[in-house]
mmCIF file of N, CA and C in Angstrom:
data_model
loop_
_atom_site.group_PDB
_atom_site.id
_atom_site.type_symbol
_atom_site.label_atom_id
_atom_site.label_comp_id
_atom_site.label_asym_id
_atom_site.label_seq_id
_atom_site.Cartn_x
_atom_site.Cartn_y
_atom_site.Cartn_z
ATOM 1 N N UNK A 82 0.845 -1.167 0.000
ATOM 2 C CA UNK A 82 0.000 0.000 0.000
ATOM 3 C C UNK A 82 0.898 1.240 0.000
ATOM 4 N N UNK A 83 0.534 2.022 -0.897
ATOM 5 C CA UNK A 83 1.599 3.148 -0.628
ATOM 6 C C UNK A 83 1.064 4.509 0.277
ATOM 7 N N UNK A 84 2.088 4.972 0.363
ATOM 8 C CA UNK A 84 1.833 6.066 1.419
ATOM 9 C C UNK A 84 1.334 7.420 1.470
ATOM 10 N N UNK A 85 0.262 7.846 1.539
ATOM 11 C CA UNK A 85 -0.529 9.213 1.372
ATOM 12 C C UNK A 85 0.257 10.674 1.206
ATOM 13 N N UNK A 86 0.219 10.959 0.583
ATOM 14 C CA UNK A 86 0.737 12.252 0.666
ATOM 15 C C UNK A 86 0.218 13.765 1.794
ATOM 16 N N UNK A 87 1.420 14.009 1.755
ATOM 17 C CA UNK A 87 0.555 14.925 2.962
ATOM 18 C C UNK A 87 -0.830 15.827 2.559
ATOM 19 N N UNK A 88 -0.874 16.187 1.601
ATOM 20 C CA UNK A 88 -1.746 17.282 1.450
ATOM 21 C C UNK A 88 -3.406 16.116 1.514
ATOM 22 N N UNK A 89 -3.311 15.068 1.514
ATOM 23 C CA UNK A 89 -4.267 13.974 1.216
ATOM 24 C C UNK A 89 -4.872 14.078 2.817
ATOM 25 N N UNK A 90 -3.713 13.740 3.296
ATOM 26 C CA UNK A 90 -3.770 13.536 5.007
ATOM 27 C C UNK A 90 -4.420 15.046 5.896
ATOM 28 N N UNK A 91 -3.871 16.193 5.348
ATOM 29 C CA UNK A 91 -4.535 17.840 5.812
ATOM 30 C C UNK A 91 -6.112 17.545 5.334
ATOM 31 N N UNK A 92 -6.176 17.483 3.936
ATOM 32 C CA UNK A 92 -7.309 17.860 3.871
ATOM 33 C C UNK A 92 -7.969 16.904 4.242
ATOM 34 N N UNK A 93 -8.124 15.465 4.358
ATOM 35 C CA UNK A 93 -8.861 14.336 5.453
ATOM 36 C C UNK A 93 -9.080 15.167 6.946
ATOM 37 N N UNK A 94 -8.054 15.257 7.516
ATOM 38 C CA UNK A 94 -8.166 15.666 8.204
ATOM 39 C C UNK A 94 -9.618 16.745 8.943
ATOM 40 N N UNK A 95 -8.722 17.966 7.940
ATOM 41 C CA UNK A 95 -9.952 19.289 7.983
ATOM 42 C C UNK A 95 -11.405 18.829 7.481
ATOM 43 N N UNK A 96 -11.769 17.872 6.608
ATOM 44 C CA UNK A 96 -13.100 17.543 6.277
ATOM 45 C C UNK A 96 -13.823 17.010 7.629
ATOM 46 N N UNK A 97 -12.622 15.613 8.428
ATOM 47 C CA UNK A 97 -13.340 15.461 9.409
ATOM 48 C C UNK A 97 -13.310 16.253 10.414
ATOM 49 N N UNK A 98 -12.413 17.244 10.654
ATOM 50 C CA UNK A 98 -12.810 18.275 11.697
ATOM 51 C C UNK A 98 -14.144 18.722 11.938
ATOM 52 N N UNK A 99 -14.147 19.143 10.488
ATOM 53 C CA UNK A 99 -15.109 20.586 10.228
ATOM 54 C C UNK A 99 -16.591 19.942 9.912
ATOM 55 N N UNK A 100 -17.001 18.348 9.068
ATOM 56 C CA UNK A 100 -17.907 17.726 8.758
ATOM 57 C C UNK A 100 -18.002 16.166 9.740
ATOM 58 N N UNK A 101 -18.074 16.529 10.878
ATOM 59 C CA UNK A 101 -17.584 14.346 10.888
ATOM 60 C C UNK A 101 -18.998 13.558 11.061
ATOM 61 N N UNK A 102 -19.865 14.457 10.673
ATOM 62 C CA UNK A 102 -21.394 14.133 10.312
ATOM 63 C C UNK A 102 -21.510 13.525 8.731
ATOM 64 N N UNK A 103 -20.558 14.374 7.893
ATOM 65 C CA UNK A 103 -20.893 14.088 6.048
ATOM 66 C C UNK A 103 -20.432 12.985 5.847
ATOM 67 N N UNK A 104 -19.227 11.980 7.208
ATOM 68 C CA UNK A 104 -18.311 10.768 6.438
ATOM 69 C C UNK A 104 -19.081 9.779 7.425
ATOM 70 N N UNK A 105 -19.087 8.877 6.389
ATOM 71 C CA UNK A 105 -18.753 7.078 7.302
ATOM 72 C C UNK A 105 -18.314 6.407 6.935
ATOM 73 N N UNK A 106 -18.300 4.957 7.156
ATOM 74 C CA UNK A 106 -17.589 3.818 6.783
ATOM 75 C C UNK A 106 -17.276 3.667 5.075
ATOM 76 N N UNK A 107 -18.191 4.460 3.978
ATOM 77 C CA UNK A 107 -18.641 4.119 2.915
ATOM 78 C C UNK A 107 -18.343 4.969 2.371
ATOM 79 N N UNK A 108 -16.460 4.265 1.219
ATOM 80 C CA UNK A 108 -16.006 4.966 0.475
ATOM 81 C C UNK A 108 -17.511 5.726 -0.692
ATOM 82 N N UNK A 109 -18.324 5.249 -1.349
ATOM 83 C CA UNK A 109 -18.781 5.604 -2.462
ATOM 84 C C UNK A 109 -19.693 7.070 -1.568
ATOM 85 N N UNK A 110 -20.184 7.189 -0.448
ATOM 86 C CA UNK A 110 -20.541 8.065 0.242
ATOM 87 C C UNK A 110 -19.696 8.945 0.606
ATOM 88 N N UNK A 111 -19.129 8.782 0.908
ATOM 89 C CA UNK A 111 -17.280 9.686 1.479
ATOM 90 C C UNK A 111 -16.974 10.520 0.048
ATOM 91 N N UNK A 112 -17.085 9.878 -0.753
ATOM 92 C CA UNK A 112 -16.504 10.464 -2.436
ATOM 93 C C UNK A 112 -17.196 11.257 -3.066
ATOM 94 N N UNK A 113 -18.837 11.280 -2.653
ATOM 95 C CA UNK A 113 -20.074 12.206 -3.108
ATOM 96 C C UNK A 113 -19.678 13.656 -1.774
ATOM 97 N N UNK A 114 -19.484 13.568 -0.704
ATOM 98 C CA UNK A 114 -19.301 14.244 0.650
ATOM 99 C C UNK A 114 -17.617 15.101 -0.063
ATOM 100 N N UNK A 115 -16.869 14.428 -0.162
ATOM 101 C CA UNK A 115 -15.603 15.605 -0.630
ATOM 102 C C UNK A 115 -16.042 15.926 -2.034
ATOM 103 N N UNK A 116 -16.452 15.916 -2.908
ATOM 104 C CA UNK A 116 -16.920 16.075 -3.994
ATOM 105 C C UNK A 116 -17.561 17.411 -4.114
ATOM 106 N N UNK A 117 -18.762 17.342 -2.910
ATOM 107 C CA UNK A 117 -19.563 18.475 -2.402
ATOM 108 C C UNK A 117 -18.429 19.687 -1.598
ATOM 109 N N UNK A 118 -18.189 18.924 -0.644
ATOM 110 C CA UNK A 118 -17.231 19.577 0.029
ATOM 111 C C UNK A 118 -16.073 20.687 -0.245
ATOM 112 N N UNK A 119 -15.840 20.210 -1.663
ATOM 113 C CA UNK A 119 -14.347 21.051 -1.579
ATOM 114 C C UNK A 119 -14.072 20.989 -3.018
ATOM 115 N N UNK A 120 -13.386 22.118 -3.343
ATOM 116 C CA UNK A 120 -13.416 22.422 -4.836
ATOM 117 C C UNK A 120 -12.318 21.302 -5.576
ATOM 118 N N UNK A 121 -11.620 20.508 -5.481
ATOM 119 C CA UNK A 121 -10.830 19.319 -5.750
ATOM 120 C C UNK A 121 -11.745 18.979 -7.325
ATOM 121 N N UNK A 122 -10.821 18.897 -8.070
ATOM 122 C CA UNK A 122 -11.304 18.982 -9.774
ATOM 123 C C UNK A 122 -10.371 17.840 -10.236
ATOM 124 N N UNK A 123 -9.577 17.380 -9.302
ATOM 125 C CA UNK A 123 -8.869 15.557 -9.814
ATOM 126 C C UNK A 123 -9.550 14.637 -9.298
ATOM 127 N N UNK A 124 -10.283 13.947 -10.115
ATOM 128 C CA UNK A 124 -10.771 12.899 -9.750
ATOM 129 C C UNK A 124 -10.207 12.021 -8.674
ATOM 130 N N UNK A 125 -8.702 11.655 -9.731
ATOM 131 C CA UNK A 125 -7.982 10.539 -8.479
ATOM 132 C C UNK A 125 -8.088 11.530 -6.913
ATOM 133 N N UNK A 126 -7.342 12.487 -7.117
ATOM 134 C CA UNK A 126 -7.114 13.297 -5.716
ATOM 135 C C UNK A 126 -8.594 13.130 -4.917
ATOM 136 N N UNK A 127 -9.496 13.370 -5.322
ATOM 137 C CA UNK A 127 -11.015 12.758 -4.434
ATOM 138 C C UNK A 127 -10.781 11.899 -4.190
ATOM 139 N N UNK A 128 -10.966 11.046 -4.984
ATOM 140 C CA UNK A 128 -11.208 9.633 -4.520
ATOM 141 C C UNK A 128 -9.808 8.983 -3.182
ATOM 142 N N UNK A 129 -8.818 10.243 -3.315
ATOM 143 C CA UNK A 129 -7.309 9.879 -2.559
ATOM 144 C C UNK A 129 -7.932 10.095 -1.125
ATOM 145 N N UNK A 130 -8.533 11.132 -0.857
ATOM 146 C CA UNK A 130 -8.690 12.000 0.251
ATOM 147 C C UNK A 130 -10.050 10.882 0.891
ATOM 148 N N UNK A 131 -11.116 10.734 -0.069
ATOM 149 C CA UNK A 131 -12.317 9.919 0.351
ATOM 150 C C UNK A 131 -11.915 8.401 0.540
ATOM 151 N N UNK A 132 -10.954 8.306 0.238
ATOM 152 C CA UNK A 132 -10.092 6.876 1.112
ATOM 153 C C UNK A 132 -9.476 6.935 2.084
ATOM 154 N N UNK A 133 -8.879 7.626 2.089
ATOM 155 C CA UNK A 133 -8.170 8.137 3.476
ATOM 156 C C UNK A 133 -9.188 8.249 4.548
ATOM 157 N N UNK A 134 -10.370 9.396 4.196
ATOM 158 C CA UNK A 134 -11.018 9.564 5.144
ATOM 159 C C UNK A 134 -12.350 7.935 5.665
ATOM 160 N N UNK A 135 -12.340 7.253 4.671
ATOM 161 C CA UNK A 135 -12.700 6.411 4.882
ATOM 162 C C UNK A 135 -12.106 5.154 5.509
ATOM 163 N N UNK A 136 -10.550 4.838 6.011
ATOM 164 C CA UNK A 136 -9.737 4.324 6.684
ATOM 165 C C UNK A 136 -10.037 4.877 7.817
ATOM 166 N N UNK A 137 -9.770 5.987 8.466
ATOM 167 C CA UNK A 137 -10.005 6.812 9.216
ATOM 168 C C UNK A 137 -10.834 6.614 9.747
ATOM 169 N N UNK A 138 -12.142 6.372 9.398
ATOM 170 C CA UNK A 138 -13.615 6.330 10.071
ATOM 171 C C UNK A 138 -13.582 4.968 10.421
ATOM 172 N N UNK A 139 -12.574 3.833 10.214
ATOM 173 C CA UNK A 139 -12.538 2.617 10.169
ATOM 174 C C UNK A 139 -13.039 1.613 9.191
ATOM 175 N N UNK A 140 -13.289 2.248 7.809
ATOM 176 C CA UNK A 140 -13.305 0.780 6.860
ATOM 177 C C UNK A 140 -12.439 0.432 6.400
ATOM 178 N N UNK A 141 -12.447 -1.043 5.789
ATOM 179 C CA UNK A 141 -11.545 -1.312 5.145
ATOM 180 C C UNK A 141 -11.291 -1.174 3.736
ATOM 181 N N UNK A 142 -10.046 -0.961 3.508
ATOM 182 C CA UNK A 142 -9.298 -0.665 2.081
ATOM 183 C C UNK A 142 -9.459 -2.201 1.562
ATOM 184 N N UNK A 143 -9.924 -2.077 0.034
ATOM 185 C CA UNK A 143 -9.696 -3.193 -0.978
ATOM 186 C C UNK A 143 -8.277 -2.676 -1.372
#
């Protein structure tokens, strides 16, 4: 598994600071929630951050 980059890890972070109502266990939910959330226009980079934050909340990574 490789290793997150920081800016992946800040903005996880600040989403769950500021939202820890918009995330749960469920990457495909997590990915609609930063999507909304935050102006991020790279796909991969969403989907980077809505994994992260979805580890975080405790699911598991495929």
């Amino acid at each position: 598994m490789a290793i997150k980059p920081k800016y992946v890890k800040q903005l996880g972070n600040i989403l769950l600071e500021r939202y820890p109502q918009a995330f749960n266990t469920d990457f495909e939910t997590n990915k609609d929630s930063v999507d909304q959330l935050t102006t991020v226009e790279s796909k991969s980079v969403r989907n980077r951050i809505a994994g992260y934050i979805t580890r975080k909340k405790g699911g598991q990574a495929a």
